Amino acid sequence: MSKEEFKPFVPAESNVAEFTIKSILLGCIAGIIFGAATVYLALKAGLTVSASIPIAVLAITLGKKFFKTTILENNIIQTTGSAGESIAAGVVFTLPGFLFLSTGIGGQSSGEAFFNYMTILILAILGGILGTLMMIPLRRSLIVKEHENLPYPEGTACASVLQAGEKGGNFAKTAFWGLGFSLVYAMMQKVFHVVAEAPTWASKQANKFLPSAQISGEITPEYMGVGYIIGPKIAGVLVAGGVLAWLALIPLLSTLIDPLVAAKQLVKLGLLADITKPGGAGNWDPTTLTFADYPRAIYQAFVKQIGAGAVAAGGFITLLKTIPTIISSFKESVSSIKEGKAGGVTKRTDRDLSIKLVGIGSLVLIFLMAILPQIPGDSIINKLLIGVLVIVFGAFFVTVSSRIVGLIGSSNNPISGMTIATIMGTCLVFIAVGWTGKVYEPMALVVGGINLYRCCKCRCNITRS
């Protein structure tokens, strides 16, 4: 049975203002504002929230009222603004790693020299451009042809917001009510301390049935907003991971592992200076050979590594599942070139950039990475390999990320797992060619970091395609 053809909200035959200067400028302003908020949230909580929905609300209220923007211009505003927020997330999640690499000459991290404004700016630009290039051949396969199978929850929500603004109504009023409630709640929590910031319950190590179990939660407006956006099903999956860690794995490991073993593991991870010195994760006491916070010590020593491995494995498994999509996407892109040569009129919603641009742009970016002094590497060969690895891993993981976003939304996209998988693969390549040592650590981090920029976002542009 053939699939029903998708009909856009704005007909393909309509000639409506879309990619305009005012839409780009307004989107850039929104990207700067929400990018700053993203950096704060990512550094504080280790996660981000898609800014596309609040930007869409602002677009249909402020943009439409004061700048007379069309629905397609509003779509450009929210897409541009959320892209800026995505790049900010990519920077925050990876590049601080330069400061935590192995200690080099003079006691400084081997990557600290690269933690500067110009290097961060160049890496962010390269990652953003390359992510856009890699998404070009996937739009038709994942967003258009898979619209029945991939719901793109946040993209669909954005489209609903923009359509509601076009039709009129009180949708924006509800959004601003939510903004006001969040402001009052945050003041009660952060300023007046009426609401607890992070209520915690923990059982004792000597507990017979559930030793060293712990439940805590930072109930903030931003977290409640995330839960509202992603819905109970996906939120339940995320909570299940916490329940498995803190009410199952940690109690189990605390009964099987001696505190001294956990302390030695923390030393290996660099989270404890030495087993003869106090402090570190869980507050180690070398006199009594115990931890003041044993659940935290077990989490940092073992459970966190289990979680990282599980996320990386999920990335590889999803990659294997999406290989057919990668192949079909590039086949369709090549066939679209042939169709373009044959002539004919292309609908507004079917106009894509050529696959030739993807190839040429990728080669140009590899060349730039090879010659720019801000990119880690002591030779042109080193930097060329970095560029090639960025292209290869990006082609795979952009597809993985796009499909995951289509299923569970961009706020829940496990980009950290794909970044870990990228760094693991990069390190294996480095070892295979004999590149070992502290000098190559920043190079591996660059490959993982640029890959993260590309995986950060993928939108379901329902109002257009």
Short mmCIF file of C-alpha atoms in Angstrom, two decimals:
data_model
loop_
_atom_site.label_atom_id
_atom_site.label_comp_id
_atom_site.label_asym_id
_atom_site.label_seq_id
_atom_site.Cartn_x
_atom_site.Cartn_y
_atom_site.Cartn_z
CA MET A 1 0.00 0.00 0.00
CA SER A 2 1.43 3.37 -1.02
CA LYS A 3 2.00 6.02 1.59
CA GLU A 4 -0.21 9.07 1.66
CA GLU A 5 1.55 12.09 0.18
CA PHE A 6 2.40 14.68 2.79
CA LYS A 7 0.65 18.02 2.30
CA PRO A 8 2.40 21.07 3.77
CA PHE A 9 0.46 23.72 5.65
CA VAL A 10 1.64 26.32 3.12
CA PRO A 11 0.97 24.90 -0.38
CA ALA A 12 4.01 24.33 -2.52
CA GLU A 13 2.52 26.57 -5.21
CA SER A 14 2.26 29.57 -2.86
CA ASN A 15 4.75 32.41 -3.19
CA VAL A 16 5.23 33.49 0.44
CA ALA A 17 8.17 35.45 1.88
CA GLU A 18 10.50 33.03 3.65
CA PHE A 19 14.29 33.44 3.60
CA THR A 20 14.52 37.20 4.25
CA ILE A 21 17.01 39.49 5.95
CA LYS A 22 14.66 40.32 8.84
CA SER A 23 13.99 36.62 9.53
CA ILE A 24 17.73 35.89 9.64
CA LEU A 25 18.47 38.87 11.91
CA LEU A 26 15.63 38.05 14.32
CA GLY A 27 16.74 34.42 14.36
CA CYS A 28 20.31 35.46 15.17
CA ILE A 29 19.15 37.63 18.06
CA ALA A 30 17.07 34.75 19.43
CA GLY A 31 20.04 32.41 18.98
CA ILE A 32 22.30 34.68 21.04
CA ILE A 33 19.79 35.01 23.88
CA PHE A 34 18.85 31.33 24.08
CA GLY A 35 22.44 30.29 23.42
CA ALA A 36 23.50 32.08 26.59
CA ALA A 37 20.71 30.33 28.52
CA THR A 38 21.79 27.00 27.02
CA VAL A 39 25.38 27.48 28.14
CA TYR A 40 24.24 28.17 31.71
CA LEU A 41 21.92 25.17 31.82
CA ALA A 42 24.46 22.83 30.22
CA LEU A 43 27.23 23.82 32.63
CA LYS A 44 24.90 23.56 35.62
CA ALA A 45 22.90 20.43 34.83
CA GLY A 46 24.72 18.68 32.00
CA LEU A 47 21.72 18.82 29.66
CA THR A 48 19.97 21.27 27.38
CA VAL A 49 16.42 21.98 26.28
CA SER A 50 15.45 22.68 22.70
CA ALA A 51 14.83 26.40 22.30
CA SER A 52 12.82 26.01 19.11
CA ILE A 53 9.40 26.00 20.81
CA PRO A 54 9.88 29.17 22.94
CA ILE A 55 11.48 30.90 19.94
CA ALA A 56 8.49 29.90 17.82
CA VAL A 57 6.18 31.45 20.44
CA LEU A 58 8.18 34.68 20.37
CA ALA A 59 8.14 34.65 16.57
CA ILE A 60 4.35 34.45 16.32
CA THR A 61 3.89 37.19 18.91
CA LEU A 62 6.70 39.73 18.60
CA GLY A 63 7.71 38.96 15.03
CA LYS A 64 4.23 38.91 13.57
CA LYS A 65 3.04 41.95 15.52
CA PHE A 66 6.00 44.29 15.14
CA PHE A 67 7.76 43.06 12.00
CA LYS A 68 4.80 41.65 10.01
CA THR A 69 6.53 38.31 9.44
CA THR A 70 4.88 35.46 7.54
CA ILE A 71 4.58 31.91 8.87
CA LEU A 72 7.55 30.81 6.75
CA GLU A 73 9.64 33.71 8.02
CA ASN A 74 8.67 32.72 11.56
CA ASN A 75 9.83 29.21 10.74
CA ILE A 76 13.21 30.59 9.63
CA ILE A 77 13.40 32.60 12.86
CA GLN A 78 12.84 29.58 15.10
CA THR A 79 15.15 27.37 13.04
CA THR A 80 17.98 29.93 13.02
CA GLY A 81 17.57 30.69 16.72
CA SER A 82 17.53 27.05 17.76
CA ALA A 83 20.58 26.36 15.57
CA GLY A 84 22.52 28.96 17.56
CA GLU A 85 21.44 27.29 20.77
CA SER A 86 22.61 23.94 19.37
CA ILE A 87 26.10 25.22 18.59
CA ALA A 88 26.32 26.62 22.12
CA ALA A 89 25.47 23.18 23.49
CA GLY A 90 28.15 21.59 21.34
CA VAL A 91 30.77 23.98 22.67
CA VAL A 92 29.81 23.50 26.32
CA PHE A 93 29.66 19.71 26.22
CA THR A 94 33.05 19.09 24.60
CA LEU A 95 35.57 21.90 24.55
CA PRO A 96 35.95 22.26 28.36
CA GLY A 97 37.52 18.81 28.00
CA PHE A 98 40.68 20.60 26.81
CA LEU A 99 41.23 21.60 30.45
CA PHE A 100 40.98 18.04 31.76
CA LEU A 101 43.36 16.22 29.45
CA SER A 102 46.63 14.66 30.67
CA THR A 103 49.11 16.99 32.33
CA GLY A 104 51.80 18.16 29.95
CA ILE A 105 54.89 20.34 30.20
CA GLY A 106 54.82 22.81 33.10
CA GLY A 107 52.00 21.00 34.86
CA GLN A 108 49.35 22.29 32.45
CA SER A 109 46.82 20.22 30.56
CA SER A 110 47.97 19.16 27.11
CA GLY A 111 44.86 20.78 25.70
CA GLU A 112 44.78 24.00 27.71
CA ALA A 113 46.56 25.95 24.97
CA PHE A 114 43.60 25.30 22.66
CA PHE A 115 40.99 26.51 25.16
CA ASN A 116 40.82 30.03 23.77
CA TYR A 117 38.25 32.16 21.99
CA MET A 118 39.62 31.84 18.45
CA THR A 119 39.95 28.04 18.54
CA ILE A 120 36.47 27.62 20.00
CA LEU A 121 35.02 30.00 17.39
CA ILE A 122 36.68 28.18 14.48
CA LEU A 123 35.65 24.72 15.70
CA ALA A 124 32.07 25.86 16.22
CA ILE A 125 31.89 27.39 12.72
CA LEU A 126 33.37 24.29 11.08
CA GLY A 127 31.07 21.97 13.01
CA GLY A 128 27.96 24.02 12.23
CA ILE A 129 28.69 24.24 8.51
CA LEU A 130 29.61 20.58 8.21
CA GLY A 131 26.49 19.51 10.10
CA THR A 132 24.35 21.47 7.68
CA LEU A 133 26.13 19.92 4.69
CA MET A 134 25.66 16.39 6.02
CA MET A 135 21.96 16.94 6.62
CA ILE A 136 21.25 18.02 3.02
CA PRO A 137 20.98 14.51 1.51
CA LEU A 138 18.95 13.24 4.48
CA ARG A 139 16.08 15.74 4.44
CA ARG A 140 14.01 13.99 1.81
CA SER A 141 14.60 10.47 3.19
CA LEU A 142 14.05 11.16 6.89
CA ILE A 143 11.76 14.16 7.10
CA VAL A 144 9.59 13.89 3.98
CA LYS A 145 9.35 10.18 3.22
CA GLU A 146 9.41 9.02 6.85
CA HIS A 147 6.85 11.47 8.19
CA GLU A 148 4.46 8.63 9.05
CA ASN A 149 7.11 6.70 11.02
CA LEU A 150 9.16 9.50 12.55
CA PRO A 151 6.92 11.90 14.51
CA TYR A 152 9.63 14.53 15.22
CA PRO A 153 7.81 15.58 18.44
CA GLU A 154 9.52 18.94 18.93
CA GLY A 155 9.43 19.80 15.24
CA THR A 156 5.74 18.94 15.18
CA ALA A 157 5.20 21.11 18.27
CA CYS A 158 6.98 24.01 16.54
CA ALA A 159 4.78 23.60 13.49
CA SER A 160 1.66 23.57 15.69
CA VAL A 161 2.79 26.78 17.41
CA LEU A 162 3.43 28.54 14.09
CA GLN A 163 0.14 27.34 12.62
CA ALA A 164 -1.74 28.46 15.75
CA GLY A 165 -0.14 31.88 15.45
CA GLU A 166 -1.18 32.07 11.81
CA LYS A 167 -4.76 31.18 12.66
CA GLY A 168 -4.90 33.42 15.73
CA GLY A 169 -6.14 32.53 19.19
CA ASN A 170 -4.84 32.51 22.76
CA PHE A 171 -1.96 30.08 22.31
CA ALA A 172 0.71 32.71 22.96
CA LYS A 173 -1.15 33.89 26.07
CA THR A 174 -0.81 30.39 27.55
CA ALA A 175 2.91 30.37 26.81
CA PHE A 176 3.44 33.70 28.57
CA TRP A 177 1.41 32.46 31.55
CA GLY A 178 3.91 29.61 31.76
CA LEU A 179 6.76 32.12 31.64
CA GLY A 180 5.24 34.07 34.53
CA PHE A 181 4.70 30.94 36.62
CA SER A 182 8.30 29.87 36.05
CA LEU A 183 9.57 33.28 37.16
CA VAL A 184 7.55 33.20 40.39
CA TYR A 185 8.56 29.59 41.11
CA ALA A 186 12.25 30.34 40.52
CA MET A 187 12.13 33.31 42.90
CA MET A 188 10.44 31.20 45.58
CA GLN A 189 13.14 28.59 45.16
CA LYS A 190 16.33 30.57 44.53
CA VAL A 191 15.66 33.88 46.32
CA PHE A 192 13.25 33.20 49.20
CA HIS A 193 14.12 29.47 49.61
CA VAL A 194 10.52 28.52 50.29
CA VAL A 195 10.85 25.55 47.91
CA ALA A 196 13.77 23.15 48.40
CA GLU A 197 16.25 23.23 45.53
CA ALA A 198 17.26 19.56 45.67
CA PRO A 199 15.35 17.37 48.17
CA THR A 200 17.26 14.17 48.88
CA TRP A 201 16.54 10.83 50.57
CA ALA A 202 19.29 8.31 51.22
CA SER A 203 19.46 4.96 53.01
CA LYS A 204 22.39 3.93 55.16
CA GLN A 205 25.18 1.60 54.05
CA ALA A 206 24.18 -0.79 56.83
CA ASN A 207 20.60 -1.00 55.56
CA LYS A 208 19.67 -4.68 55.17
CA PHE A 209 17.47 -4.50 52.08
CA LEU A 210 18.52 -1.38 50.16
CA PRO A 211 21.99 -0.19 51.25
CA SER A 212 23.41 3.09 49.95
CA ALA A 213 20.31 3.88 47.90
CA GLN A 214 19.59 7.53 47.15
CA ILE A 215 16.83 9.55 45.57
CA SER A 216 17.23 13.25 44.87
CA GLY A 217 15.77 15.72 42.45
CA GLU A 218 16.42 19.31 41.46
CA ILE A 219 12.87 20.39 40.68
CA THR A 220 13.39 23.58 38.71
CA PRO A 221 11.26 25.39 36.10
CA GLU A 222 13.60 24.38 33.27
CA TYR A 223 13.38 20.70 34.22
CA MET A 224 9.62 20.86 34.52
CA GLY A 225 9.53 22.49 31.10
CA VAL A 226 11.61 19.65 29.65
CA GLY A 227 9.23 17.10 31.14
CA TYR A 228 6.21 18.89 29.74
CA ILE A 229 7.74 19.03 26.25
CA ILE A 230 8.93 15.42 26.02
CA GLY A 231 5.81 13.89 27.58
CA PRO A 232 5.32 11.12 30.18
CA LYS A 233 6.53 8.21 28.04
CA ILE A 234 9.99 9.55 27.23
CA ALA A 235 10.30 11.18 30.66
CA GLY A 236 9.56 7.77 32.16
CA VAL A 237 12.41 6.24 30.16
CA LEU A 238 14.80 8.89 31.45
CA VAL A 239 13.63 8.38 35.04
CA ALA A 240 14.03 4.63 34.60
CA GLY A 241 17.76 5.16 34.02
CA GLY A 242 18.05 7.04 37.31
CA VAL A 243 16.04 4.38 39.15
CA LEU A 244 18.26 1.62 37.72
CA ALA A 245 21.40 3.49 38.79
CA TRP A 246 20.47 4.74 42.26
CA LEU A 247 18.02 2.09 43.46
CA ALA A 248 19.53 -1.01 41.82
CA LEU A 249 23.15 -0.77 40.63
CA ILE A 250 24.50 1.38 43.47
CA PRO A 251 22.92 -0.70 46.29
CA LEU A 252 24.13 -3.88 44.55
CA LEU A 253 27.70 -2.66 44.02
CA SER A 254 27.93 -1.22 47.54
CA THR A 255 27.35 -4.69 48.95
CA LEU A 256 29.85 -6.37 46.61
CA ILE A 257 32.70 -3.84 46.45
CA ASP A 258 34.96 -2.91 49.34
CA PRO A 259 35.36 0.86 49.88
CA LEU A 260 39.13 0.52 49.41
CA VAL A 261 38.58 -0.95 45.94
CA ALA A 262 36.27 1.95 45.08
CA ALA A 263 38.91 4.40 46.34
CA LYS A 264 41.59 2.84 44.12
CA GLN A 265 39.23 3.10 41.15
CA LEU A 266 38.68 6.79 41.88
CA VAL A 267 42.45 7.28 41.93
CA LYS A 268 42.69 5.70 38.47
CA LEU A 269 39.98 8.04 37.22
CA GLY A 270 41.70 11.09 38.70
CA LEU A 271 38.84 11.78 41.11
CA LEU A 272 40.96 11.10 44.18
CA ALA A 273 44.56 12.22 44.61
CA ASP A 274 45.74 9.17 46.57
CA ILE A 275 44.21 6.56 48.88
CA THR A 276 46.33 7.97 51.70
CA LYS A 277 44.80 11.43 51.31
CA PRO A 278 41.23 12.46 52.27
CA GLY A 279 38.66 14.03 49.96
CA GLY A 280 37.71 13.23 46.41
CA ALA A 281 34.35 11.97 45.16
CA GLY A 282 32.35 10.71 48.14
CA ASN A 283 34.77 12.33 50.64
CA TRP A 284 37.23 9.48 51.29
CA ASP A 285 38.61 9.03 54.85
CA PRO A 286 41.98 7.19 54.74
CA THR A 287 41.96 6.63 58.51
CA THR A 288 38.71 4.66 58.68
CA LEU A 289 38.89 3.49 55.03
CA THR A 290 35.31 4.66 54.44
CA PHE A 291 33.43 7.27 52.43
CA ALA A 292 31.20 9.93 53.93
CA ASP A 293 28.99 9.63 50.82
CA TYR A 294 29.45 6.05 49.59
CA PRO A 295 26.62 6.21 46.97
CA ARG A 296 28.35 9.15 45.30
CA ALA A 297 31.67 7.32 45.35
CA ILE A 298 30.16 4.20 43.77
CA TYR A 299 28.42 6.34 41.16
CA GLN A 300 31.60 8.16 40.14
CA ALA A 301 33.80 5.07 40.26
CA PHE A 302 31.61 2.51 38.48
CA VAL A 303 28.04 3.45 37.58
CA LYS A 304 28.99 6.53 35.56
CA GLN A 305 31.33 4.40 33.44
CA ILE A 306 28.58 1.80 32.95
CA GLY A 307 26.23 4.53 31.77
CA ALA A 308 28.80 5.95 29.35
CA GLY A 309 29.38 2.50 27.89
CA ALA A 310 25.66 1.87 27.54
CA VAL A 311 25.15 5.18 25.72
CA ALA A 312 28.08 4.45 23.40
CA ALA A 313 26.70 0.98 22.68
CA GLY A 314 23.31 2.50 21.93
CA GLY A 315 24.97 4.84 19.46
CA PHE A 316 26.69 1.98 17.64
CA ILE A 317 23.52 -0.13 17.56
CA THR A 318 21.49 2.76 16.18
CA LEU A 319 24.21 3.38 13.63
CA LEU A 320 23.97 -0.19 12.36
CA LYS A 321 20.19 0.14 12.07
CA THR A 322 20.45 3.35 10.06
CA ILE A 323 23.03 2.19 7.50
CA PRO A 324 20.23 1.38 4.98
CA THR A 325 18.91 4.93 5.46
CA ILE A 326 22.38 6.36 4.78
CA ILE A 327 22.70 4.37 1.56
CA SER A 328 19.22 5.24 0.30
CA SER A 329 19.70 8.92 1.13
CA PHE A 330 22.82 9.25 -0.97
CA LYS A 331 21.25 7.24 -3.80
CA GLU A 332 18.32 9.66 -3.87
CA SER A 333 20.69 12.64 -3.79
CA VAL A 334 22.59 11.30 -6.80
CA SER A 335 19.35 10.60 -8.65
CA SER A 336 18.15 14.14 -7.90
CA ILE A 337 21.21 15.45 -9.75
CA LYS A 338 20.22 13.44 -12.82
CA GLU A 339 16.65 14.71 -12.56
CA GLY A 340 17.92 18.27 -12.35
CA LYS A 341 19.93 17.79 -15.54
CA ALA A 342 16.85 16.42 -17.26
CA GLY A 343 15.06 19.72 -16.60
CA GLY A 344 11.56 20.31 -15.32
CA VAL A 345 10.01 22.54 -12.68
CA THR A 346 10.92 21.80 -9.04
CA LYS A 347 8.38 22.54 -6.34
CA ARG A 348 9.28 25.02 -3.63
CA THR A 349 9.20 22.25 -1.03
CA ASP A 350 11.49 19.98 -3.10
CA ARG A 351 14.32 22.43 -3.69
CA ASP A 352 17.44 21.01 -2.03
CA LEU A 353 21.06 21.99 -2.28
CA SER A 354 23.01 19.72 -4.61
CA ILE A 355 24.96 16.73 -3.35
CA LYS A 356 27.88 18.25 -5.26
CA LEU A 357 27.88 21.10 -2.75
CA VAL A 358 28.12 18.56 0.07
CA GLY A 359 31.18 16.94 -1.51
CA ILE A 360 32.94 20.17 -2.44
CA GLY A 361 32.12 21.80 0.89
CA SER A 362 33.45 18.79 2.81
CA LEU A 363 36.73 18.87 0.87
CA VAL A 364 37.10 22.61 1.48
CA LEU A 365 36.54 22.14 5.21
CA ILE A 366 39.12 19.33 5.35
CA PHE A 367 41.59 21.67 3.63
CA LEU A 368 40.82 24.47 6.11
CA MET A 369 41.33 22.14 9.06
CA ALA A 370 44.69 21.12 7.61
CA ILE A 371 46.04 24.68 7.26
CA LEU A 372 44.49 26.53 10.20
CA PRO A 373 46.99 26.90 13.08
CA GLN A 374 44.21 26.80 15.68
CA ILE A 375 43.49 23.12 14.92
CA PRO A 376 45.56 20.71 17.10
CA GLY A 377 48.26 18.73 15.28
CA ASP A 378 51.97 19.08 14.63
CA SER A 379 51.85 18.39 10.88
CA ILE A 380 49.62 18.68 7.84
CA ILE A 381 49.22 14.89 7.81
CA ASN A 382 47.88 14.91 11.37
CA LYS A 383 45.33 17.57 10.55
CA LEU A 384 44.28 15.94 7.29
CA LEU A 385 43.50 12.73 9.15
CA ILE A 386 41.45 14.73 11.66
CA GLY A 387 39.47 16.24 8.79
CA VAL A 388 38.83 12.88 7.15
CA LEU A 389 37.69 11.33 10.45
CA VAL A 390 35.36 14.28 11.04
CA ILE A 391 33.74 13.70 7.63
CA VAL A 392 33.44 9.92 8.05
CA PHE A 393 32.03 9.95 11.57
CA GLY A 394 29.82 12.91 10.74
CA ALA A 395 28.21 11.17 7.76
CA PHE A 396 27.22 8.25 9.99
CA PHE A 397 26.24 9.97 13.19
CA VAL A 398 24.27 12.82 11.64
CA THR A 399 22.02 10.09 10.24
CA VAL A 400 21.80 8.39 13.63
CA SER A 401 21.07 11.68 15.37
CA SER A 402 18.43 12.67 12.83
CA ARG A 403 16.55 9.41 13.26
CA ILE A 404 16.71 9.58 17.05
CA VAL A 405 15.43 13.16 17.00
CA GLY A 406 12.59 11.98 14.78
CA LEU A 407 11.62 9.38 17.38
CA ILE A 408 12.13 11.07 20.76
CA GLY A 409 12.91 14.74 20.08
CA SER A 410 16.09 16.80 20.15
CA SER A 411 16.01 17.40 23.94
CA ASN A 412 16.46 13.65 24.46
CA ASN A 413 18.95 13.04 21.68
CA PRO A 414 21.83 11.02 23.30
CA ILE A 415 24.50 13.03 21.53
CA SER A 416 26.94 12.33 24.36
CA GLY A 417 26.86 8.64 23.44
CA MET A 418 27.63 9.41 19.82
CA THR A 419 30.44 11.72 20.90
CA ILE A 420 31.92 9.00 23.11
CA ALA A 421 31.63 6.51 20.25
CA THR A 422 33.36 8.98 17.93
CA ILE A 423 36.23 9.56 20.36
CA MET A 424 36.60 5.81 20.91
CA GLY A 425 36.72 5.19 17.16
CA THR A 426 39.17 8.06 16.66
CA CYS A 427 41.47 6.74 19.37
CA LEU A 428 41.43 3.27 17.78
CA VAL A 429 42.48 4.82 14.46
CA PHE A 430 45.24 6.78 16.19
CA ILE A 431 46.53 3.62 17.88
CA ALA A 432 46.41 1.74 14.57
CA VAL A 433 48.68 4.32 12.92
CA GLY A 434 50.97 4.54 15.95
CA TRP A 435 49.84 7.90 17.27
CA THR A 436 49.98 7.53 21.04
CA GLY A 437 50.79 10.05 23.72
CA LYS A 438 49.46 13.22 25.29
CA VAL A 439 49.99 15.31 22.16
CA TYR A 440 47.24 13.43 20.32
CA GLU A 441 44.58 13.85 23.04
CA PRO A 442 43.47 17.32 21.84
CA MET A 443 43.22 15.99 18.29
CA ALA A 444 40.84 13.20 19.36
CA LEU A 445 38.75 15.68 21.34
CA VAL A 446 38.43 17.94 18.28
CA VAL A 447 37.00 15.08 16.21
CA GLY A 448 34.47 14.26 18.93
CA GLY A 449 33.63 17.92 19.49
CA ILE A 450 32.93 18.78 15.86
CA ASN A 451 30.89 15.58 15.56
CA LEU A 452 28.77 16.75 18.50
CA TYR A 453 28.00 20.08 16.80
CA ARG A 454 26.68 18.19 13.80
CA CYS A 455 24.57 15.80 15.83
CA CYS A 456 22.96 18.43 18.01
CA LYS A 457 19.84 19.21 16.02
CA CYS A 458 17.59 18.10 13.20
CA ARG A 459 14.20 19.71 12.58
CA CYS A 460 10.98 18.49 11.06
CA ASN A 461 10.15 21.51 8.95
CA ILE A 462 6.46 20.71 8.65
CA THR A 463 5.34 24.16 7.61
CA ARG A 464 7.53 23.97 4.55
CA SER A 465 8.03 20.36 3.46
#
